[in-house]
PDB file of C-alpha atoms in Angstrom:
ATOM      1  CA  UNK A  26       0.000   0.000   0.000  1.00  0.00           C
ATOM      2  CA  UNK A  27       1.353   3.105  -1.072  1.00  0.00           C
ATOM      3  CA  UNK A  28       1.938   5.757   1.353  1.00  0.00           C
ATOM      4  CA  UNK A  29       2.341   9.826   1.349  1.00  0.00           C
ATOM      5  CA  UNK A  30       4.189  12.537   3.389  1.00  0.00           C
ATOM      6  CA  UNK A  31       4.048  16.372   2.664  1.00  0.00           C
ATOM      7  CA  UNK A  32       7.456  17.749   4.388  1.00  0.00           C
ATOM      8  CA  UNK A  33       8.141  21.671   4.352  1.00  0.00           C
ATOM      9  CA  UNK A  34      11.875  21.142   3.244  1.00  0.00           C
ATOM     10  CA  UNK A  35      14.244  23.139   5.142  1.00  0.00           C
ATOM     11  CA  UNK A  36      16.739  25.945   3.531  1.00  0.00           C
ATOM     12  CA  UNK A  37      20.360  23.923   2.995  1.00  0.00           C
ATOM     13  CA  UNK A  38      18.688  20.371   2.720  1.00  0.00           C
ATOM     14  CA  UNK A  39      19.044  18.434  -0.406  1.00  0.00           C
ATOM     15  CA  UNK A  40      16.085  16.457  -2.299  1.00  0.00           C
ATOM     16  CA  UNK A  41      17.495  13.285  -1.828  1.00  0.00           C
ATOM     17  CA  UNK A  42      17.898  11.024   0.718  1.00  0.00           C
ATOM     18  CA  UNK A  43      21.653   9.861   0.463  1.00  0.00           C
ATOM     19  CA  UNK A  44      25.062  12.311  -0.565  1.00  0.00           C
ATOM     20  CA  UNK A  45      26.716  14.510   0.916  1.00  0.00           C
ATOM     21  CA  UNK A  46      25.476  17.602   3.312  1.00  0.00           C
ATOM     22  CA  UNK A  47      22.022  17.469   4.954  1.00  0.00           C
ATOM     23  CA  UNK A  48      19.646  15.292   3.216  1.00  0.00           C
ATOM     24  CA  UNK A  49      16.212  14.728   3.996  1.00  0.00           C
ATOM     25  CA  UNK A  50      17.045  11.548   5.533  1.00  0.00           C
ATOM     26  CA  UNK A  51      18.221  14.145   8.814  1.00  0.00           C
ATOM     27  CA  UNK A  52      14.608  15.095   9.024  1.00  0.00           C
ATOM     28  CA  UNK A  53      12.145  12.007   9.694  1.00  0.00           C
ATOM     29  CA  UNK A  54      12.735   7.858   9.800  1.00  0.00           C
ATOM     30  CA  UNK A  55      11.104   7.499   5.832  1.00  0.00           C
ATOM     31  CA  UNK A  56      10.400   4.300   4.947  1.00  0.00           C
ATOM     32  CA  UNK A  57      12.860   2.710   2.355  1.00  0.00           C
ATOM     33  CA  UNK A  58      10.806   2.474  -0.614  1.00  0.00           C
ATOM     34  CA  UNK A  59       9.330   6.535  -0.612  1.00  0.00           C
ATOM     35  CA  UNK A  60      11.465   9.227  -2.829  1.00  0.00           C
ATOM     36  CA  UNK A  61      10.709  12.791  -3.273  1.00  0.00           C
ATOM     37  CA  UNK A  62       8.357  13.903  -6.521  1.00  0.00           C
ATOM     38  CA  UNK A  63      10.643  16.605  -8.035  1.00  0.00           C
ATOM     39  CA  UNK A  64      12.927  18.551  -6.653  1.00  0.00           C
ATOM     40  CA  UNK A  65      13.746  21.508  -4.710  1.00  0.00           C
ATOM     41  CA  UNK A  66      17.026  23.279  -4.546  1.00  0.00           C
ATOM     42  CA  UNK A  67      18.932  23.034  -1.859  1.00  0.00           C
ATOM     43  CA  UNK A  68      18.826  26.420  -1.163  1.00  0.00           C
ATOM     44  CA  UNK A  69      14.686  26.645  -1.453  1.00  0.00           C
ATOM     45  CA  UNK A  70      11.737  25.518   1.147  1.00  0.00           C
ATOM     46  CA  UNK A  71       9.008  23.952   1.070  1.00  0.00           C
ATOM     47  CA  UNK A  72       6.377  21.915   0.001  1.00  0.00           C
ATOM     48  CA  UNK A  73       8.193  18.149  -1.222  1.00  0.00           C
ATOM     49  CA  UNK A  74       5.717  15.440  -1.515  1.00  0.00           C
ATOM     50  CA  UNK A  75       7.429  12.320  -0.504  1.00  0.00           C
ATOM     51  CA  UNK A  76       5.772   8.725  -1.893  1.00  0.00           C
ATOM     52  CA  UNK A  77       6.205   5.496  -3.353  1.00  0.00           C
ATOM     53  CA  UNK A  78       3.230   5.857  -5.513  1.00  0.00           C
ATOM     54  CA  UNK A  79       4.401   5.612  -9.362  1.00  0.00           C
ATOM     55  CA  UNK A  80       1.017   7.156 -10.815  1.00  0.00           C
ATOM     56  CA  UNK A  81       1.181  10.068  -8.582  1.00  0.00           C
ATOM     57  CA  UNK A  82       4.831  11.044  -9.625  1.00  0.00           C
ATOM     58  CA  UNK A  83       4.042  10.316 -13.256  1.00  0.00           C
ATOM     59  CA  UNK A  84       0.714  12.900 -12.736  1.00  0.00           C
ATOM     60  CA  UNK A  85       2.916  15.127 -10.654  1.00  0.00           C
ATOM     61  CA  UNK A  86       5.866  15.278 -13.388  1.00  0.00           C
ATOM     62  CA  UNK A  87       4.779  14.161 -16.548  1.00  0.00           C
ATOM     63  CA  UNK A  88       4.449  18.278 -17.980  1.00  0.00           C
ATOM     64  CA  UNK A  89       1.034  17.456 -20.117  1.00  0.00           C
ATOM     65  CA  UNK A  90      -0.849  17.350 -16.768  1.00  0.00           C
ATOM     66  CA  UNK A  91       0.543  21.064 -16.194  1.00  0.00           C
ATOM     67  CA  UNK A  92      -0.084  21.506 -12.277  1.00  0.00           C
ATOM     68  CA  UNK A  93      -0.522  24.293 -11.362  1.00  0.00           C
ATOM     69  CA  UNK A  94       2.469  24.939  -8.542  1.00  0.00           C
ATOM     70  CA  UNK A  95       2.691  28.205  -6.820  1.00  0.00           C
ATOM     71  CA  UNK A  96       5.699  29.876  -4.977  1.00  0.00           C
ATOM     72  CA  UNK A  97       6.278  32.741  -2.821  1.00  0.00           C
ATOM     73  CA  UNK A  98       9.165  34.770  -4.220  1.00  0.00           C
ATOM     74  CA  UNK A  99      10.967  37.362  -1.833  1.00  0.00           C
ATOM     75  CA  UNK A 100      12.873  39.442  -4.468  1.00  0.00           C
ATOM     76  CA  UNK A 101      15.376  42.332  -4.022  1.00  0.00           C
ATOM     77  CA  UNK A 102      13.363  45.631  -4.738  1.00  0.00           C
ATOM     78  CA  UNK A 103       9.869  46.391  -5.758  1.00  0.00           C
ATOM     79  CA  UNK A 104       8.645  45.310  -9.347  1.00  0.00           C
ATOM     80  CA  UNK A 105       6.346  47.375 -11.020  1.00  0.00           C
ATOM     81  CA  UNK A 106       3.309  46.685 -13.330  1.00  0.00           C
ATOM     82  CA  UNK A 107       5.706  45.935 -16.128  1.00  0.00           C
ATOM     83  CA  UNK A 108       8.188  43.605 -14.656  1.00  0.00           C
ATOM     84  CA  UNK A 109       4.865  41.625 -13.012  1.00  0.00           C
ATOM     85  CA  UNK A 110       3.648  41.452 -16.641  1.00  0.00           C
ATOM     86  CA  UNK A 111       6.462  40.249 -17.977  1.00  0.00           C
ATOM     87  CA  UNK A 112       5.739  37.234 -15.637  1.00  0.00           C
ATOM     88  CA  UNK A 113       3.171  36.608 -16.555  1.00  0.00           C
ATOM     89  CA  UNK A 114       3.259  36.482 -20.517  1.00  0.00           C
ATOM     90  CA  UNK A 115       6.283  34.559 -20.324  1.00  0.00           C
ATOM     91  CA  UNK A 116      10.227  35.438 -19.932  1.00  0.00           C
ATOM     92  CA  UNK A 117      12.864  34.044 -21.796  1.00  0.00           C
ATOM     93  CA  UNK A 118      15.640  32.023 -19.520  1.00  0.00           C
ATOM     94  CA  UNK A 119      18.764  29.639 -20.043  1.00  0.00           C
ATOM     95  CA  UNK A 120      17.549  25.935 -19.632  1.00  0.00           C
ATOM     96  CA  UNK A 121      20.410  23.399 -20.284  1.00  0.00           C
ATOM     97  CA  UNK A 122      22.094  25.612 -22.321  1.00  0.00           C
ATOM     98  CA  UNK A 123      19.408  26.606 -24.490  1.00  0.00           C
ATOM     99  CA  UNK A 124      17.532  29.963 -24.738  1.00  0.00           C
ATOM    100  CA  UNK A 125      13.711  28.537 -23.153  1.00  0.00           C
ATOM    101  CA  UNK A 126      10.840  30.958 -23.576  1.00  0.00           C
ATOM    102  CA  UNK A 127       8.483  30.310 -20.217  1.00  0.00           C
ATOM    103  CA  UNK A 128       5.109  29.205 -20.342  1.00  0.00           C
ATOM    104  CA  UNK A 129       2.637  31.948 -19.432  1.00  0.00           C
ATOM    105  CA  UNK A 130       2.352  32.288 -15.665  1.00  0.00           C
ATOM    106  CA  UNK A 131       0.258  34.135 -12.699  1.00  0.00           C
ATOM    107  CA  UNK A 132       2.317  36.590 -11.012  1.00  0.00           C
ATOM    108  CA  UNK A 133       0.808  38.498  -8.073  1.00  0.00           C
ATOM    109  CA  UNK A 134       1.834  40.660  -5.229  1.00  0.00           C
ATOM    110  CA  UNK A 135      -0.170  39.754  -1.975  1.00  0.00           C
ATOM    111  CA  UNK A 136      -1.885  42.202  -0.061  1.00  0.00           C
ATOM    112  CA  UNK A 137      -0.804  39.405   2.348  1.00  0.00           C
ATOM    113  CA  UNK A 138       1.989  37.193   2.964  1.00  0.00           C
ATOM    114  CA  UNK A 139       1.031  33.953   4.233  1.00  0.00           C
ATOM    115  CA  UNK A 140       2.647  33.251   7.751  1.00  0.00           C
ATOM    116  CA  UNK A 141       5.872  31.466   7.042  1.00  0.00           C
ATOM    117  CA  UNK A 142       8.464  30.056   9.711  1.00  0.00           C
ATOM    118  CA  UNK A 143      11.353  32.145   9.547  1.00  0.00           C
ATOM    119  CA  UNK A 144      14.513  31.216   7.542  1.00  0.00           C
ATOM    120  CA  UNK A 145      17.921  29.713   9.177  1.00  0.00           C
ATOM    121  CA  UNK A 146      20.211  31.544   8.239  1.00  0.00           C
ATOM    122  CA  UNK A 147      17.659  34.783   7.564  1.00  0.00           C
ATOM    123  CA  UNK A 148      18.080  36.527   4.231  1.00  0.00           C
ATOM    124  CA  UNK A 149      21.127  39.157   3.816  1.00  0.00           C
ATOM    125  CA  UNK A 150      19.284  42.530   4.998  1.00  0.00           C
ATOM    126  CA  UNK A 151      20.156  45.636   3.524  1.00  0.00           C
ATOM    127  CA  UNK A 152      18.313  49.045   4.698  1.00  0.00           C
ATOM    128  CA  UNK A 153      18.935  50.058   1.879  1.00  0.00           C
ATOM    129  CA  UNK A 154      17.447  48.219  -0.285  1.00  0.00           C
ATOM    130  CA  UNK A 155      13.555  47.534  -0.186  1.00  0.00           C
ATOM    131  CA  UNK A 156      12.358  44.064  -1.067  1.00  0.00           C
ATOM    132  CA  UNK A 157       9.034  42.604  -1.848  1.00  0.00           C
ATOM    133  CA  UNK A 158       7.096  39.069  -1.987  1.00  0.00           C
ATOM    134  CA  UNK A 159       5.687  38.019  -5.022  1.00  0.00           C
ATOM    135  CA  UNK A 160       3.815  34.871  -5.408  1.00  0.00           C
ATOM    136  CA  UNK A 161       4.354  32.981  -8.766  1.00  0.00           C
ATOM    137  CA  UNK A 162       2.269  30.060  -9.912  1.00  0.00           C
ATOM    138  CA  UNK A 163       3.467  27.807 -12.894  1.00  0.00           C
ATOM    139  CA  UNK A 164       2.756  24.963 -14.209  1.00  0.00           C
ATOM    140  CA  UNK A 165       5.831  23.862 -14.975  1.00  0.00           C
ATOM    141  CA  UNK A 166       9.308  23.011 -13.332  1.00  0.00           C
ATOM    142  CA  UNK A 167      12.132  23.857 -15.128  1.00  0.00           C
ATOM    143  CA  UNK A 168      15.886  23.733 -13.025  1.00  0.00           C
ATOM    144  CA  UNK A 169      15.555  27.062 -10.932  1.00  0.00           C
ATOM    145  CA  UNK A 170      12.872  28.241 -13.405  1.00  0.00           C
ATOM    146  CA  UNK A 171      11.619  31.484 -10.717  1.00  0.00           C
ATOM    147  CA  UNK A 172      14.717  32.617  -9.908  1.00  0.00           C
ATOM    148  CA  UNK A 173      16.421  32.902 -13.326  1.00  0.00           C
ATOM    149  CA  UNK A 174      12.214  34.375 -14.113  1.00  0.00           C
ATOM    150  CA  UNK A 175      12.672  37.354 -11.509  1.00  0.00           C
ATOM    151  CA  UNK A 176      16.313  37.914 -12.406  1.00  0.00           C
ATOM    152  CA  UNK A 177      15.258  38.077 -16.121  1.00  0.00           C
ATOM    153  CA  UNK A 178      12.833  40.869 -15.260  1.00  0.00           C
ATOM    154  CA  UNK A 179      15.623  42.638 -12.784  1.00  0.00           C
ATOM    155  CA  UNK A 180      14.464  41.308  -9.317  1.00  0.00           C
ATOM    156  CA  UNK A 181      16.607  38.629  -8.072  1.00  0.00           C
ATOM    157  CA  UNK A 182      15.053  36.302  -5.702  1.00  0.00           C
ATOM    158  CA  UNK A 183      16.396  36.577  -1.756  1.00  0.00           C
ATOM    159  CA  UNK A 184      14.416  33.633  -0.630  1.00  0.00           C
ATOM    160  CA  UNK A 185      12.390  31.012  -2.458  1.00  0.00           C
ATOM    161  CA  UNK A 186       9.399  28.697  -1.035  1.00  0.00           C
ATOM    162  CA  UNK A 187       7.145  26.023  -2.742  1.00  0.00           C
ATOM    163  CA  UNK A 188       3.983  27.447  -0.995  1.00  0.00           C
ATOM    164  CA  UNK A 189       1.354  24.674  -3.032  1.00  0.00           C
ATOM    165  CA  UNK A 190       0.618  22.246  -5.839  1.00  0.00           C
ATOM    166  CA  UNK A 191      -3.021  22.640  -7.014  1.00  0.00           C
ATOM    167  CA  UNK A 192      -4.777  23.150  -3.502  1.00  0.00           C
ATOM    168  CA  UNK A 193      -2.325  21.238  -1.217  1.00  0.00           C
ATOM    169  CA  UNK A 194      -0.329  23.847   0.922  1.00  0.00           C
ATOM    170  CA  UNK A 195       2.034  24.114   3.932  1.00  0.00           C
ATOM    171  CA  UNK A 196       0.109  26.373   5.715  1.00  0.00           C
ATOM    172  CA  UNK A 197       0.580  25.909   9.242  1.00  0.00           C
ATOM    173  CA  UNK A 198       3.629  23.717   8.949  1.00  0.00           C
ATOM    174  CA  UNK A 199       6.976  24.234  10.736  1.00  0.00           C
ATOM    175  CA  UNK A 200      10.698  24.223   9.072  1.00  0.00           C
ATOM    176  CA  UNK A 201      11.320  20.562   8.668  1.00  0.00           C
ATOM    177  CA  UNK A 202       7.903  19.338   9.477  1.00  0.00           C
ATOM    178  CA  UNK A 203       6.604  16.247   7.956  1.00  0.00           C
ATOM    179  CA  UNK A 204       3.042  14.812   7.592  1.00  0.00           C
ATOM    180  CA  UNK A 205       1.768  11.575   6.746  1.00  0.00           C
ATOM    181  CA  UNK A 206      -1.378  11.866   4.255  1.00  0.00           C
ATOM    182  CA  UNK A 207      -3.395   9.129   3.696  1.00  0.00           C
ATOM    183  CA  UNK A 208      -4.011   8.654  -0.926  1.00  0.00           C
ATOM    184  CA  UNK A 209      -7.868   9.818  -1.003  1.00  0.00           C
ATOM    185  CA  UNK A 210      -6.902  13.357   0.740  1.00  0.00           C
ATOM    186  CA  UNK A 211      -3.559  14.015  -0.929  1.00  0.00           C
ATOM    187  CA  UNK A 212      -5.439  12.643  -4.717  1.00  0.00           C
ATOM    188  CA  UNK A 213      -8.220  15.324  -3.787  1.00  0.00           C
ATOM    189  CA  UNK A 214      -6.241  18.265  -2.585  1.00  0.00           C
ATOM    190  CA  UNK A 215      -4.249  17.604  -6.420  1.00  0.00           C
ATOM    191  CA  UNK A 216      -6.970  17.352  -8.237  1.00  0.00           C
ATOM    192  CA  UNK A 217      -6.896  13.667  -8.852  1.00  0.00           C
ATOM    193  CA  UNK A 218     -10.019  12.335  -7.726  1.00  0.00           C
ATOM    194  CA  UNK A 219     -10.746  10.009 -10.730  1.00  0.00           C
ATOM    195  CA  UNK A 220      -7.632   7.814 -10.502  1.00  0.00           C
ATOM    196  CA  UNK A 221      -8.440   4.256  -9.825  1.00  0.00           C
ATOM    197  CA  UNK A 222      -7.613   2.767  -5.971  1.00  0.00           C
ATOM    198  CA  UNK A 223      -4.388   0.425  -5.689  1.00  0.00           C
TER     199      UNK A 223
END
């Protein structure tokens, strides 16, 4: 029987259970036969969906599906109507090598930030500088696809954190917290209510 954990991955921990540095393995007792769907970098949070279901990660990955997967985006400065736009129509970014012109995306800044656990080690502050959270939803995953987005558009990104995919979220969750989930509530909160039972 398959089985499902939502972890909010810490900043400085790798997606992978075995290497060198902090893996996930430092962060719960996983059972042997679970491995992350996707990837975040190691120097992102949040949401990883751990599991050893093989339809889910196919649905999750597979880019026809197109998920919609949104991320909160501290950048350095305060992007105007232009650079948000931008965003949205699409940017055009180095993938492997290769100029990649991004699918079209919803960029938004929040009247409010959703409560997140503070980062360890914080962001580099500068009084100087003013800096702003934008939330970015895609739906797709390219290597470092928001950062090299808001750099494109002249905001680098300070801090990066996989808020959701579809309506599952890690609201409420602490640094390094994990969750077991049992398949019909994690298939709902993605949208995948018509997939068979195993």
């Amino acid at each position: 029987m398959a089985r499902y954990f939502i972890i909010y991955k810490p900043f400085g921990v790798l997606s992978q259970f075995s290497g060198e540095g902090q893996t996930l393995a430092s962060l719960f007792h996983f059972p042997k036969t679970v491995y992350p769907v996707g990837r975040l970098d190691k120097d992102s949070e949040g949401l990883l969906i751990i599991t050893d279901d093989k339809q889910l990660n196919h649905q999750l990955l597979n880019p026809r599906f197109a998920h919609q997967r949104t991320y909160l985006a501290q950048v350095e400065g305060i992007p105007d109507q232009e650079a948000m736009r931008q965003l949205e129509n699409g940017v055009t970014i180095n993938v492997d090598g290769k100029q990649y012109a991004t699918k079209p995306a919803i960029a938004k800044i929040p009247e409010e930030i959703p409560s997140l656990p503070d980062r360890n080690p914080p962001i580099r502050y500068r009084k100087n500088v003013p800096d702003t959270w934008i939330a970015l939803t895609l739906i797709e995953g390219k290597n470092r696809q928001v950062r090299k987005m808001t750099a494109a558009v002249g905001f680098p990104t300070l801090r990066l954190v996989r808020w959701s995919v579809e309506k599952l979220t890690i609201e409420g969750f602490q640094v390094g917290e994990v969750r077991e989930m049992g398949k019909e509530e994690i298939y709902k909160a993605l949208g995948l209510t018509g997939f068979r039972r195993s």
